[in-house]
Short mmCIF file of C-alpha atoms in Angstrom, two decimals:
data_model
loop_
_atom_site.label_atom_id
_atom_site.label_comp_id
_atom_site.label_asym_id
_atom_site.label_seq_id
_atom_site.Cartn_x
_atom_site.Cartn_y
_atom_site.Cartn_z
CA UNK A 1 21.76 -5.20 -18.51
CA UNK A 2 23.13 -1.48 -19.44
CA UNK A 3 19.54 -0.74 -21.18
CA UNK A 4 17.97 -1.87 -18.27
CA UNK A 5 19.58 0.04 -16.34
CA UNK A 6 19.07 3.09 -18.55
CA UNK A 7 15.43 2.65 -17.97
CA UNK A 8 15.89 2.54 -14.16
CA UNK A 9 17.69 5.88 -14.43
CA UNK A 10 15.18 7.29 -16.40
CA UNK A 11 12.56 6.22 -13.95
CA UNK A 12 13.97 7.72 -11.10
CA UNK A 13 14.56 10.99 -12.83
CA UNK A 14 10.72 11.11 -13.52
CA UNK A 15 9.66 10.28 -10.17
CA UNK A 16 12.41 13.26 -9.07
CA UNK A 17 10.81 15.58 -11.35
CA UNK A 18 7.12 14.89 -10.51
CA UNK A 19 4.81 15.63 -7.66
CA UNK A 20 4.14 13.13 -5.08
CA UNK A 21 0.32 12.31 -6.23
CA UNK A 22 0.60 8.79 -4.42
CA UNK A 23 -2.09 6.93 -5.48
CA UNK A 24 -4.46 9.46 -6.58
CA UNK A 25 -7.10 7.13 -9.08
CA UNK A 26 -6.94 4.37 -6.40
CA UNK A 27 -7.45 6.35 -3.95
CA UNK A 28 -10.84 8.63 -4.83
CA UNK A 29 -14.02 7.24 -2.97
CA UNK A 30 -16.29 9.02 -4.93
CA UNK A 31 -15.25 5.85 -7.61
CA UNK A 32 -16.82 3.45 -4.64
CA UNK A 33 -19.96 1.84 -5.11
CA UNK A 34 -22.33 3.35 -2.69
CA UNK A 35 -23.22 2.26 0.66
CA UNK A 36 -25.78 3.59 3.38
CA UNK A 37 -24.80 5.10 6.12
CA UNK A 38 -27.03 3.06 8.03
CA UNK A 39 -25.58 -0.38 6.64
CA UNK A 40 -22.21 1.23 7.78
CA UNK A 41 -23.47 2.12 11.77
CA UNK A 42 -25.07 -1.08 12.26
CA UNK A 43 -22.09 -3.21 11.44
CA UNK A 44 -20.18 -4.48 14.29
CA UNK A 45 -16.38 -3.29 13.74
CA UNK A 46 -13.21 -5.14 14.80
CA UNK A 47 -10.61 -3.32 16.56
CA UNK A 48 -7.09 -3.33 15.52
CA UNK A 49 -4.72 -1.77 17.43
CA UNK A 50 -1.22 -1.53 15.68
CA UNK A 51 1.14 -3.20 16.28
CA UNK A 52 -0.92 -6.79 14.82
CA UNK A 53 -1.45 -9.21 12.19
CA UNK A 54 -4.98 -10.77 12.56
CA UNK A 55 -6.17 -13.92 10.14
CA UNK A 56 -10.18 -13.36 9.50
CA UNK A 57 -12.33 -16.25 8.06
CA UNK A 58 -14.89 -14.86 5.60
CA UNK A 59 -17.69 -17.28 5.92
CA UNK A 60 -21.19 -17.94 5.01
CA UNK A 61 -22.07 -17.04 8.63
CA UNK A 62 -20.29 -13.77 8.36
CA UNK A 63 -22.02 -10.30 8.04
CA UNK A 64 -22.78 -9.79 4.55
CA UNK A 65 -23.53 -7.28 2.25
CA UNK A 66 -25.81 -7.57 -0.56
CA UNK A 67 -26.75 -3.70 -1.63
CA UNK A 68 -25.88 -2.59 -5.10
CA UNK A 69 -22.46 -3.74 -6.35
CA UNK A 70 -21.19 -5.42 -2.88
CA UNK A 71 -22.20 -8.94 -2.00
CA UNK A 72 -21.28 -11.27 0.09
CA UNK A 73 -19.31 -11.46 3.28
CA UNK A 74 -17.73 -8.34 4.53
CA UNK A 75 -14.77 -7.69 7.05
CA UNK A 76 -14.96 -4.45 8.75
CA UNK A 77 -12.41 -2.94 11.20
CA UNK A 78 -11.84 -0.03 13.35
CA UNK A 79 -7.93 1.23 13.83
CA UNK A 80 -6.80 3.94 16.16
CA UNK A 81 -6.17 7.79 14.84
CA UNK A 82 -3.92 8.62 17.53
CA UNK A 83 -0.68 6.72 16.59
CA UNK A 84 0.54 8.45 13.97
CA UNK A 85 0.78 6.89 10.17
CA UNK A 86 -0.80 3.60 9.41
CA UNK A 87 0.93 0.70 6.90
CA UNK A 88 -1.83 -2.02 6.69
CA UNK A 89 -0.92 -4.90 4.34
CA UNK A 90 -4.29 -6.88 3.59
CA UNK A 91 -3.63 -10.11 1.83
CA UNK A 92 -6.71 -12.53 0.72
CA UNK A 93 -5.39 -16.59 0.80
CA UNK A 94 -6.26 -18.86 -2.07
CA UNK A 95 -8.79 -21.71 -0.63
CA UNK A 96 -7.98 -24.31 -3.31
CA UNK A 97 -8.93 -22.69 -6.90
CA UNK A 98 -11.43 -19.91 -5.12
CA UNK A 99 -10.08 -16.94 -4.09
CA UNK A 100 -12.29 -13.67 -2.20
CA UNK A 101 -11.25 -10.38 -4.25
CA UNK A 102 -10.96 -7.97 -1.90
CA UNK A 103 -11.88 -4.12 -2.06
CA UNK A 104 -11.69 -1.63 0.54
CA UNK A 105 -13.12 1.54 1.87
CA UNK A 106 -11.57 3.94 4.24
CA UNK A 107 -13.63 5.70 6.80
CA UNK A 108 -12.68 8.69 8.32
CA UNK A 109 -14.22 9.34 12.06
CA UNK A 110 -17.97 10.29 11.18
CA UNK A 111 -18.25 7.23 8.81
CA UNK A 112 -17.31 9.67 5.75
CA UNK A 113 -16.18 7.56 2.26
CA UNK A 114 -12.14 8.95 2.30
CA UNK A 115 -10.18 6.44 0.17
CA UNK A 116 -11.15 3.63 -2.20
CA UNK A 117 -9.02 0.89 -3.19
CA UNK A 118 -10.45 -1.87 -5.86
CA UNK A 119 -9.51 -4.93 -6.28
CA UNK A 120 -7.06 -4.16 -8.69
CA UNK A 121 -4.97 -2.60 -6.09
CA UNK A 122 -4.36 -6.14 -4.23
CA UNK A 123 -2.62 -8.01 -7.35
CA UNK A 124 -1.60 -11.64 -7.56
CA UNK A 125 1.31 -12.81 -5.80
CA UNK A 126 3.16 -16.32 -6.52
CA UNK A 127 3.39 -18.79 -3.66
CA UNK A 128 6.56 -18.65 -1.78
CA UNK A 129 8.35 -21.15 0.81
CA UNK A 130 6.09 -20.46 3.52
CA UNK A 131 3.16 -18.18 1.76
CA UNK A 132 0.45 -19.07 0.10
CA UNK A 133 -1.09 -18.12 -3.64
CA UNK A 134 -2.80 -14.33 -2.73
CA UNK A 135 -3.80 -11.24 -3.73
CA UNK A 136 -2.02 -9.06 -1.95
CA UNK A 137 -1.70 -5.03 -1.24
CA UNK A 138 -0.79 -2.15 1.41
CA UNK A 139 -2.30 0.83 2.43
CA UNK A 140 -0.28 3.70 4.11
CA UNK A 141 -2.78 5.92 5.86
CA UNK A 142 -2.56 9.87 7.63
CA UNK A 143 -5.40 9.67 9.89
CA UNK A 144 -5.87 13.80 10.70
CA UNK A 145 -5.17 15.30 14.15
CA UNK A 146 -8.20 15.26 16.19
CA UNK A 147 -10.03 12.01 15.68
CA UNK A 148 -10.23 8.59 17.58
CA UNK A 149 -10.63 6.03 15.08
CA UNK A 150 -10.95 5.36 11.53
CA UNK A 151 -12.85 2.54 9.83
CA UNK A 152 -11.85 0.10 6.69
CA UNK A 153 -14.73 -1.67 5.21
CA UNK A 154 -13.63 -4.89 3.56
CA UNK A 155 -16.14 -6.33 0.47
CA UNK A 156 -16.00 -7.73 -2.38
CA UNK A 157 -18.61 -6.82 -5.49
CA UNK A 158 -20.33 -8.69 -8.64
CA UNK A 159 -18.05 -7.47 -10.85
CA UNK A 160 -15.12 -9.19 -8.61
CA UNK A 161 -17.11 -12.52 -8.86
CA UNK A 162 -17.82 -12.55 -12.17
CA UNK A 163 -13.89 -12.30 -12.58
CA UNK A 164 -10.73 -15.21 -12.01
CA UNK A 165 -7.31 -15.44 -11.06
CA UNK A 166 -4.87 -17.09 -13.07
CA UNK A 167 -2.81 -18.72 -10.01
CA UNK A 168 0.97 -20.15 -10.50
CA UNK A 169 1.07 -24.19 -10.64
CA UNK A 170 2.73 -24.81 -7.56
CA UNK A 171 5.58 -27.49 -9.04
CA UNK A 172 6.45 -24.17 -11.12
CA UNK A 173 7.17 -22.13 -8.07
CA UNK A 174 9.15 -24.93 -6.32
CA UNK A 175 11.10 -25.53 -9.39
CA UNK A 176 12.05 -21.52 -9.78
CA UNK A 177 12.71 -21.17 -5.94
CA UNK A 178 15.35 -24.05 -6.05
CA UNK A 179 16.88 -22.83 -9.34
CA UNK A 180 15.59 -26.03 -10.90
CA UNK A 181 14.11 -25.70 -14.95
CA UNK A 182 10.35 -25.07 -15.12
CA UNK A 183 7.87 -27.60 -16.07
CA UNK A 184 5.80 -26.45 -19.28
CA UNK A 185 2.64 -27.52 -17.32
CA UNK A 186 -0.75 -25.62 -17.06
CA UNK A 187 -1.37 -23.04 -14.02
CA UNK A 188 -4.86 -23.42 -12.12
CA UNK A 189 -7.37 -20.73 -12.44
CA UNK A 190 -9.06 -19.67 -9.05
CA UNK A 191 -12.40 -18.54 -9.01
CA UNK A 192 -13.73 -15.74 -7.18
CA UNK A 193 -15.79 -16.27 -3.84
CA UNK A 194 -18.19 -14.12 -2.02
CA UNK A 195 -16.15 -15.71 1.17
CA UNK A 196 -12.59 -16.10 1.80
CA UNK A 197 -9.56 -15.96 4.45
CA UNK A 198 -7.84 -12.51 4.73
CA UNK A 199 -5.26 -11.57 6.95
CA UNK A 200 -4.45 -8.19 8.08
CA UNK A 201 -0.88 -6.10 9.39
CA UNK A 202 -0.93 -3.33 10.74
CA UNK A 203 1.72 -1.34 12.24
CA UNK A 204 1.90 2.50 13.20
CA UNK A 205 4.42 5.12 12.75
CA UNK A 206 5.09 8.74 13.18
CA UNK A 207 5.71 10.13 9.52
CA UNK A 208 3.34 11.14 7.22
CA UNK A 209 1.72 8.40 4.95
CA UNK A 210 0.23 8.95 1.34
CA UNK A 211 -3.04 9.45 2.39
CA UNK A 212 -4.45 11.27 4.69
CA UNK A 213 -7.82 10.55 6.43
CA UNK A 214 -9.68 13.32 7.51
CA UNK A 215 -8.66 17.07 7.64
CA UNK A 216 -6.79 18.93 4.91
CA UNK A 217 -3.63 20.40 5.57
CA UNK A 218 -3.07 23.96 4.88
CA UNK A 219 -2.13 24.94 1.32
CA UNK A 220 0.88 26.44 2.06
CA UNK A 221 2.41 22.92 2.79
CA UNK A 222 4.58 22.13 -0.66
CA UNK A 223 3.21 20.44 -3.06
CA UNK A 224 5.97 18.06 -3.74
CA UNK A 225 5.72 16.78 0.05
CA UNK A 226 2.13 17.23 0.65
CA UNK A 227 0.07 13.69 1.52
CA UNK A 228 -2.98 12.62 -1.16
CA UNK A 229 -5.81 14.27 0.51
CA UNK A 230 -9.22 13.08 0.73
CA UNK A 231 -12.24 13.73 2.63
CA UNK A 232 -13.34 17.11 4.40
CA UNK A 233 -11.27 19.88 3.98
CA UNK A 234 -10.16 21.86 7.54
CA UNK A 235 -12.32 25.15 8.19
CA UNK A 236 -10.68 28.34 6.78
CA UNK A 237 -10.82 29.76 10.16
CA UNK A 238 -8.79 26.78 11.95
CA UNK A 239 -5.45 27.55 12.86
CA UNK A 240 -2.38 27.18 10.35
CA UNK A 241 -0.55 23.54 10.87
CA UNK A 242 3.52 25.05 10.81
CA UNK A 243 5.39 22.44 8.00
CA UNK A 244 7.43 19.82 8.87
CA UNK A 245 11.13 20.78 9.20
CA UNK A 246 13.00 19.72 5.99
CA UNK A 247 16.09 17.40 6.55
CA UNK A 248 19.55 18.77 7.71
CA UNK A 249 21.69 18.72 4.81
CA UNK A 250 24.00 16.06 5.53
CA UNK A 251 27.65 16.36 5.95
CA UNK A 252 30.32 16.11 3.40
CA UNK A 253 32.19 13.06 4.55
CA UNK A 254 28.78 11.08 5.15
CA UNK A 255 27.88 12.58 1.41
CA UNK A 256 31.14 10.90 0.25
CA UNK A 257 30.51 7.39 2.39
CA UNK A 258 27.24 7.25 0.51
CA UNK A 259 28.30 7.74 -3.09
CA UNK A 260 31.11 5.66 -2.92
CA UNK A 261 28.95 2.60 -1.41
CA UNK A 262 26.29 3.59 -4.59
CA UNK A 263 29.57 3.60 -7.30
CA UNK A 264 30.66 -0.08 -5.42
CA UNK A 265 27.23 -1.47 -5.68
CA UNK A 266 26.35 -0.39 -9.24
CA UNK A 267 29.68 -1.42 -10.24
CA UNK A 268 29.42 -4.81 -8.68
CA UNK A 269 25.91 -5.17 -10.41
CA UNK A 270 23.84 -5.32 -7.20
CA UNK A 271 21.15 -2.47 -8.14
CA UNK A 272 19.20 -3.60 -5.17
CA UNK A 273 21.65 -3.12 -2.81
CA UNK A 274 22.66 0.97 -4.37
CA UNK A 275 18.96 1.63 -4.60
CA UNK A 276 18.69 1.13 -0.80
CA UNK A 277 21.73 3.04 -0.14
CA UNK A 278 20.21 6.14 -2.41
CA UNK A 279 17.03 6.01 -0.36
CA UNK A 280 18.78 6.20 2.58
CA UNK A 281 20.92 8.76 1.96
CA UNK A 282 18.06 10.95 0.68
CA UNK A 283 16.03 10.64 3.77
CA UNK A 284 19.48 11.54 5.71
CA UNK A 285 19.48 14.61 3.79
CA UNK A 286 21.53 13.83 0.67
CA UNK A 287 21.57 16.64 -1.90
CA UNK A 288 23.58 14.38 -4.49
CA UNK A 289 23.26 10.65 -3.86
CA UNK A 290 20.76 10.28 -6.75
CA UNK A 291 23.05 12.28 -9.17
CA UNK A 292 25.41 9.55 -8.17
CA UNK A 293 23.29 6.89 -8.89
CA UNK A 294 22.31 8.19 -12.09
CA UNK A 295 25.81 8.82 -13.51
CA UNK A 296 26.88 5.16 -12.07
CA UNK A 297 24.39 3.60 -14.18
CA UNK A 298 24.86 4.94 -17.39
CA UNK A 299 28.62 4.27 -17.46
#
């Protein structure tokens, strides 16, 4: 338990000390495979309009894509650029033992590649007591000031089908959920589809996601908080975008609440619990709540 805990600390000094890249390799569509823009205009996109959590069938009657790496049945969606940050959480449902690997690309306004996310981003994720076997992933989005929409094509490509998914046998995941022992029995393999049932959440906020779609913000933003950016950079001639205001520091006696509900969680082994506490204190303004943690840990 201590070493493990050692690790955590050591994790969180690392992600302390380094820039916030996000999801940098994920997240470069020059990686996608390549569309036309005229494939992308003449598909008929869905509007989503946050808050909402929409279930889409992926069918053989569905709008497909066969050019290049993509084939099969596509999803393709339009979401406002006017609310602020986006958090969409796309999750593709096991049918059976077939399951539709999803990858998606971001659009900005003119139908631009921005982001890319392969499959890999949307990993396996166990049945639960009322979810299915999935693959599973979220995207937090910046769409830049100035545009309507943005677009997020959904595919899936030939190196996805040639590919499986070991699954969990579902008597396993009963027996784990209910704290029975697990049955040495053999876990189904799912085979990828060119079709498939996704569903899609989105909701809408007004901080800054990981990655923004569209216009750069200036460089003189710091690097530590400044967004992935991808897609066209902003004129040099446009006017300078002034830097969000850095928390207040916070006040000694909340400072004190925070660390001592951080020292009583760690010491009562609920890591979870002073994790939560750290990152709230930190987005409060905390200038030592992480020391805290750290020095909690390793005792």
């Amino acid at each position: 338990m201590k070493k493990n805990l050692l690790s955590l600390c050591l994790s969180l000094s690392l992600i302390a000390a380094a820039p916030a890249v996000g999801h940098a390799a994920q997240n470069d569509a020059n990686t996608a495979p390549a569309i036309s823009s005229q494939t992308l205009r003449n598909l008929s996109w869905t509007p989503l309009v946050p808050p909402v959590t929409q279930d889409v069938t992926l069918g053989t009657s569905s709008v497909q894509i066969n050019q290049g790496e993509i084939q099969g049945a596509v999803g393709a969606f339009a979401l406002p650029a006017d609310r602020g940050s986006l958090e969409i959480t796309l999750t593709s449902i096991a049918t059976g033992k077939t399951l539709y690997a999803p990858n998606v690309l971001v659009l900005d306004e003119q139908m631009r590649p921005a982001a890319f996310y392969p499959s890999s981003y949307f990993p396996y994720q166990k049945p639960g007591i009322v979810s299915s076997d999935r693959l599973e992933g979220t995207l937090k989005l910046t769409p830049a000031l100035g545009q309507k929409q943005i677009y997020l094509l959904v595919y899936t490509t030939r190196q996805d089908l040639a590919g499986t998914t070991q699954m969990t046998n579902p008597a396993k995941a009963y027996a784990a959920g209910v704290g029975n022992a697990v049955p040495d029995i053999p876990d189904p393999i799912a085979r990828h589809t060119p079709t498939g049932t996704l569903s899609i959440k989105v909701t809408a906020e007004q901080r800054t996601g990981n990655v923004m779609i569209g216009q750069i913000f200036p460089s003189s933003a710091p690097a530590a908080t400044t967004p992935v950016v991808v897609g066209n950079t902003q004129p040099a001639a446009a006017p300078a975008v002034t830097p969000a205001k850095p928390n207040e520091p916070m006040l000694s006696d909340s400072e004190s609440y925070f660390n001592d509900a951080i020292k009583k969680a760690v010491k009562a082994g609920d890591v979870d619990k002073a994790l939560k506490l750290l990152d709230e204190a930190e987005r409060l303004g905390s200038k030592t709540a992480r020391k805290t943690f750290i020095e909690s840990v390793k005792r």
